[in-house]
Amino acid sequence: MAIQYNNPLFEVVRNYDRCINCRVCERQCANGVHYFDEKAGKMLSDETKCVDCQRCVCLCPTHALKIIPNPNSFRKNNNWKQSLLCEIYKQAESGGILTSSMGNPEEFPIYFDKILINASQVTNPSIDPLREPMETKVYLGSRPQGVQKDASGKIICDLPVHLWLNMPIMFSAMSYGSISYNAHKAMAMASKKLGIFYNTGEGGLHEDFYPYGANTIVQVASGRFGVHQGYLDAAAAIEIKIGQGAKPGIGGHLPGEKIVGDIAKTRMIPEGKEVVSPAPHHDIYSIEDLRQLVLSLKEATAYTKPVIVKIAAVHNVAAIASGIARSGADIIAIDGYRGGTGAAPTRTRDNVGIPIELALAAVDSRLRDEGIRDNVGLVVAGSVRSSADIVKAICLGADACYIGSAALIAMGCHLCRTCHTGNCNWGIATQKPELVKRLNPEIAAERLYNLVTAWNHEIQEMMGGMGINSIESMRGNRLMLRGVGLNGKELEILGIKHAGE
Amino acid sequence: MKRVYVKEEWCLGCHLCEYNCAFANSNERDMVSALKGKPWVSAVQIEESADVCFAVACRHCKEPLCVTACITGALTKAEDGSVRIDRDKCVGCHSCIMMCPYGAVVMDGNHVANKCQLCLTNKFGQPKCVEGCPNGAIVYEER
Amino acid sequence: MRYVLIGNSIACVGAVEGIRANDKEGRITIVGKEKYPVYSRPLISYYLQGKVKERNLFYKTEAFYKDNGCEAMLGTEALSIDASRKTVKLSDGSVVPYDKLLVATGSSPFVPPMNGLEKVAIKHTFYTLDDARALQESVNQNSKVLIIGCGLIGLKCAECLKDLVNKITMVDFAEKILPACLDGKASGMVKLNLEENGIEVLLGTSVKEFEANSATLTNGKEVDFDAVVLAVGVRPNVSLVKDAGGAVGRGIVVDERMRTSLADVYAAGDCVENTDCVFGGCRVLALFPSAFTGGRVAGINMSGGNAANGMDFAVNSTKLFGQSIMTAGCMSGEQLETESTGYKALFVQDNKLKGYIIIDDIERAGIYTALIRNGTDLSTVDFEMLQRKPGLLAFDKEVRQSILGGEV
């Protein structure tokens, strides 16, 4: 193609007064952007390959680099945005589906940012978490329906199978294959140290990580990859994945070249053969079918492990959740439309699903209305970006949150959204050995530990500010929230008042 | 004693250790003025092949052979166990290079021997290569 | 415990460190013939060149003797040892008793009989600091100097005199420069470098007859000179031990622990003959690292420790007129010449590295030396890679891990 319709998205700005030709940028760029020109005696760049992952910028020892958006612009058009034109050029060239990674970056409302948290003044005084106990431990699972006594009149203390979390945070499902061995190891290590859980996603559980089983949630997805008795037995809980926020309603496709070595072995699929993770579970067409799988998994693990059912936040999420709460599942996980992914069709990622805040409020309200909220624990995912988002989610009715993107960011991800190329310069979303080794799991685990610990401190601070000393007292406490700039319908769904009310 | 240890499985071959070493021992305020457009030498060196890379620097041996061979007394084993060099004394005879089993002594542009002194003698006080390693491939610890 | 160390050079320093590693209290007496505190003899040529300041000649700081509790009797010569009474008689008339004695008397320049040498007015050896100073005083910018011997001493002497005198001629009976260390090619490279630096080098010939200011060589050539430097070789100073009844071969005979055949008498340095672990036999190594290590081993054993000196072999490294010359081990077995920026020849026998000769391309050569020292089986390393460039990459991961991940 002689005409270059698509120009580089970014510009590499190199301060030649600072550049010492150390070539660290060149060695660290898996995309081959930087190179040393012997003749000119200086570093040059091929910006067409740059994805703005910031690896070179972060490692440049003299801070000589900047990556900025290419200021080249098409004639302004509020309807035909430049990105749309570029996408059309791309498709006109390739004839293929547009592919993207990570969460929906488009300009839809972010409800978390339109919700504000309360604090105590004078009455119901606030609590100083540095001085007083502040409980962030979370019980996740079905709760006892009432007091039960044995024949002698003693109270039966047996709780239904459940998970205990030291804090209301877990690492989202990210498969070994979509992310690297080292990324998985880091999450496993951090979960153990934090007393929380990470989730295998649908890629199976690498044999090296069985020792972390007590902090592992294993997923059973439509492809059943990597599912066997040992896998189920190793885990603390089992999650049936129905859908994913980034790409509700569609399955996955793994090209053969990614099915190599340990990945094939862990997924229990032949090496080099492309596989499809089906869009639906072909054995689940109703809540009754789902119940069969829930109970099968429980039966397989002797009713010792809670079962989670994960769905994407879609239009009738409340009704679906109501069904799941009656299916025998212990926990429902809902994934909002901003959730990340290793690869998704761009149009699906950016146009399918609904915001997690609205889905959560709708589900929590529906389950309460039906008197079955205590049948299940409720976990939300799909762009939980900070401790404030977590506090808001819990006030809206969640028991805990899954963090995926935030965890990857803690490990170095800069959201360049090119996971699907397999060239992750940060060693996270790649299987290339030379790139995978860039993520030292010891360091990554410590960063995850630090992040979650910091967030937990912040949660305690905000709880204390509200005069609440236990997560349990905050859950579903929507009085602690107010909306700003939201219309009546939005406030009604969220079940909160407007600021000032 | 605390030594610099290398974990080759995490070495990325980025060579930042070399640049940090040269800078740390340059007495300059920042890396640009220390290294830009000047010849420099690092006491830590990356060895690399297609699939393996790692940093090599003085091991501060219990019984350093370089010290036994140094004809000037420039190389000494200090009280703390580190092997130090008084570069003012070195005459560039290469005896230390001949003796070091690990190839950890290098010559600088002025034909003076250079080796890792764990940054104990410069303003940083602890190894700059370790501080600057992006992946924990070099550590400074007691083992 | 009373220690007496005869000799005040590198082996002595090694011994002091060895003794003090075990015994902080014992009395150490050092008897040194020269009046200077311990200095490094290889530095005298650098000193004359002005490359080493006087203060840097000294191997240890002034505080060395005091810090280590040593009584240094400098400018004093030991005349005899009475091994039965365990005493040493000194040139100042005193008799010093010892519990443990170290003989580190070094070696002395060897001056063979040469016809007419007595007619030469200005003749020097080039071995001690005093030798160097005397030589410097006796020459000037117009001097012509004849150096007899193309060994290390003669070569370093030529280098330092180059800018001090008008003309230098070197004569050696051998056909090669440093014949014990270099092969023909390396010798040729060194010779060329000397000649490019204005030194006349005459090999395979010797002085037939000296006149006052000229010498006739066996090849018929006549060489004029104002001064002669005699650098033919050195001989171990063995007489103290020999006269006391100790075993002496070419050097003082010692065992692995540096004990002589006399009870409580140890020896180290240039005066002893060692077992060369590469060469296989016993020989006088007369090398700086051997002296230091031998002295240290002796010191440890003298003070009740247990150390052995089992890993000695010839190593030499120097820089001459900007050219690096490095050799180790011996030239036996198959000679492998590898591509090099200078010259590199490796000698392999029984799948082990036995020696090397390197000119200029000396980077990380210690890795080769270690292969010789450890007798490494070359099939356990990537020797092809090592030949091109010494590095730890050529070793197994486990070996490398023990080096870079552990204490060595």
XYZ file of C-alpha atoms in Angstrom, chain B residues 1 3-9 45 47-49 52-57 59-63 65 67-76 86 88-107 111 143, chain C residues 10 40-43 46 51-53 55-61 288-290 292-293 296 315-319 324-328 356 362-367 369-370 373 385 390-394 397 400-401 403-408:
114
model
C 29.881 -8.868 54.706
C 28.122 -8.195 48.797
C 26.611 -7.594 45.402
C 24.935 -10.774 44.189
C 23.612 -11.446 40.739
C 20.343 -13.159 39.870
C 20.777 -13.892 36.217
C 17.197 -15.039 35.684
C 30.066 -5.438 33.076
C 27.897 -10.474 29.713
C 25.236 -11.534 27.271
C 24.378 -14.133 24.710
C 21.441 -15.376 28.959
C 22.699 -12.149 30.440
C 24.120 -11.154 33.775
C 26.297 -8.576 35.435
C 29.807 -9.305 36.635
C 31.586 -7.233 39.226
C 33.295 -10.666 44.167
C 35.351 -9.275 47.033
C 36.891 -12.705 47.507
C 37.803 -13.994 50.917
C 41.330 -14.497 49.646
C 44.292 -13.200 44.222
C 45.748 -8.383 46.025
C 48.528 -10.968 46.165
C 49.674 -9.997 42.693
C 49.421 -6.220 42.898
C 52.978 -4.958 42.661
C 52.164 -1.511 43.977
C 50.043 -2.259 46.990
C 47.204 -0.371 45.288
C 44.865 -3.296 45.890
C 44.142 -4.148 49.491
C 44.052 3.112 45.497
C 46.715 6.774 42.551
C 49.181 3.930 43.161
C 48.298 1.762 40.163
C 50.936 1.638 37.408
C 48.840 -0.367 34.960
C 50.857 -3.591 34.984
C 47.691 -5.723 34.579
C 48.757 -8.225 37.232
C 45.309 -7.967 38.812
C 43.657 -8.663 35.458
C 45.917 -11.672 35.081
C 44.884 -13.009 38.470
C 41.168 -12.254 38.806
C 39.369 -15.553 38.088
C 36.172 -13.715 37.206
C 37.456 -11.022 34.910
C 36.158 -8.390 37.269
C 39.011 -5.901 36.992
C 38.964 -3.548 34.040
C 41.344 -0.904 32.750
C 45.568 2.572 31.884
C 24.350 -14.057 52.580
C 56.793 -8.999 49.861
C 58.060 -2.878 45.677
C 61.097 -3.796 43.602
C 59.147 -3.976 40.328
C 58.392 -0.286 40.780
C 58.475 3.282 37.101
C 55.520 7.436 36.857
C 55.621 6.530 40.511
C 56.118 9.171 43.135
C 55.907 7.866 48.456
C 54.096 5.387 46.235
C 57.177 3.176 45.990
C 56.376 1.899 49.412
C 54.193 -1.146 49.440
C 52.648 -0.459 52.815
C 51.864 2.673 54.748
C 55.558 -11.428 43.162
C 52.312 -13.338 43.847
C 54.242 -16.463 44.799
C 53.199 -12.898 48.881
C 51.213 -16.108 49.024
C 51.297 -15.683 54.002
C 52.503 -15.902 35.894
C 53.853 -12.714 34.434
C 52.259 -9.484 33.414
C 53.826 -6.257 32.459
C 53.402 -3.321 30.221
C 50.873 -5.458 27.374
C 52.671 -8.746 27.808
C 50.965 -11.429 29.843
C 51.899 -15.070 30.206
C 50.961 -17.900 32.514
C 48.951 -18.791 27.517
C 44.575 -9.029 27.945
C 40.983 -8.188 28.881
C 39.674 -10.608 31.551
C 42.653 -12.932 31.038
C 42.416 -13.964 34.689
C 39.662 -16.318 33.594
C 44.643 -18.164 34.581
C 41.906 -19.677 36.714
C 45.051 -23.027 38.311
C 33.716 -19.171 23.286
C 37.149 -14.919 28.196
C 33.865 -14.704 30.078
C 31.707 -16.451 32.628
C 29.125 -17.165 29.933
C 31.253 -20.112 28.907
C 24.901 -22.002 34.998
C 28.298 -19.218 37.445
C 25.664 -19.159 40.133
C 30.493 -17.465 41.666
C 28.010 -14.626 41.291
C 25.483 -15.754 43.859
C 27.784 -16.846 46.626
C 30.873 -16.051 48.606
C 34.128 -16.928 46.883
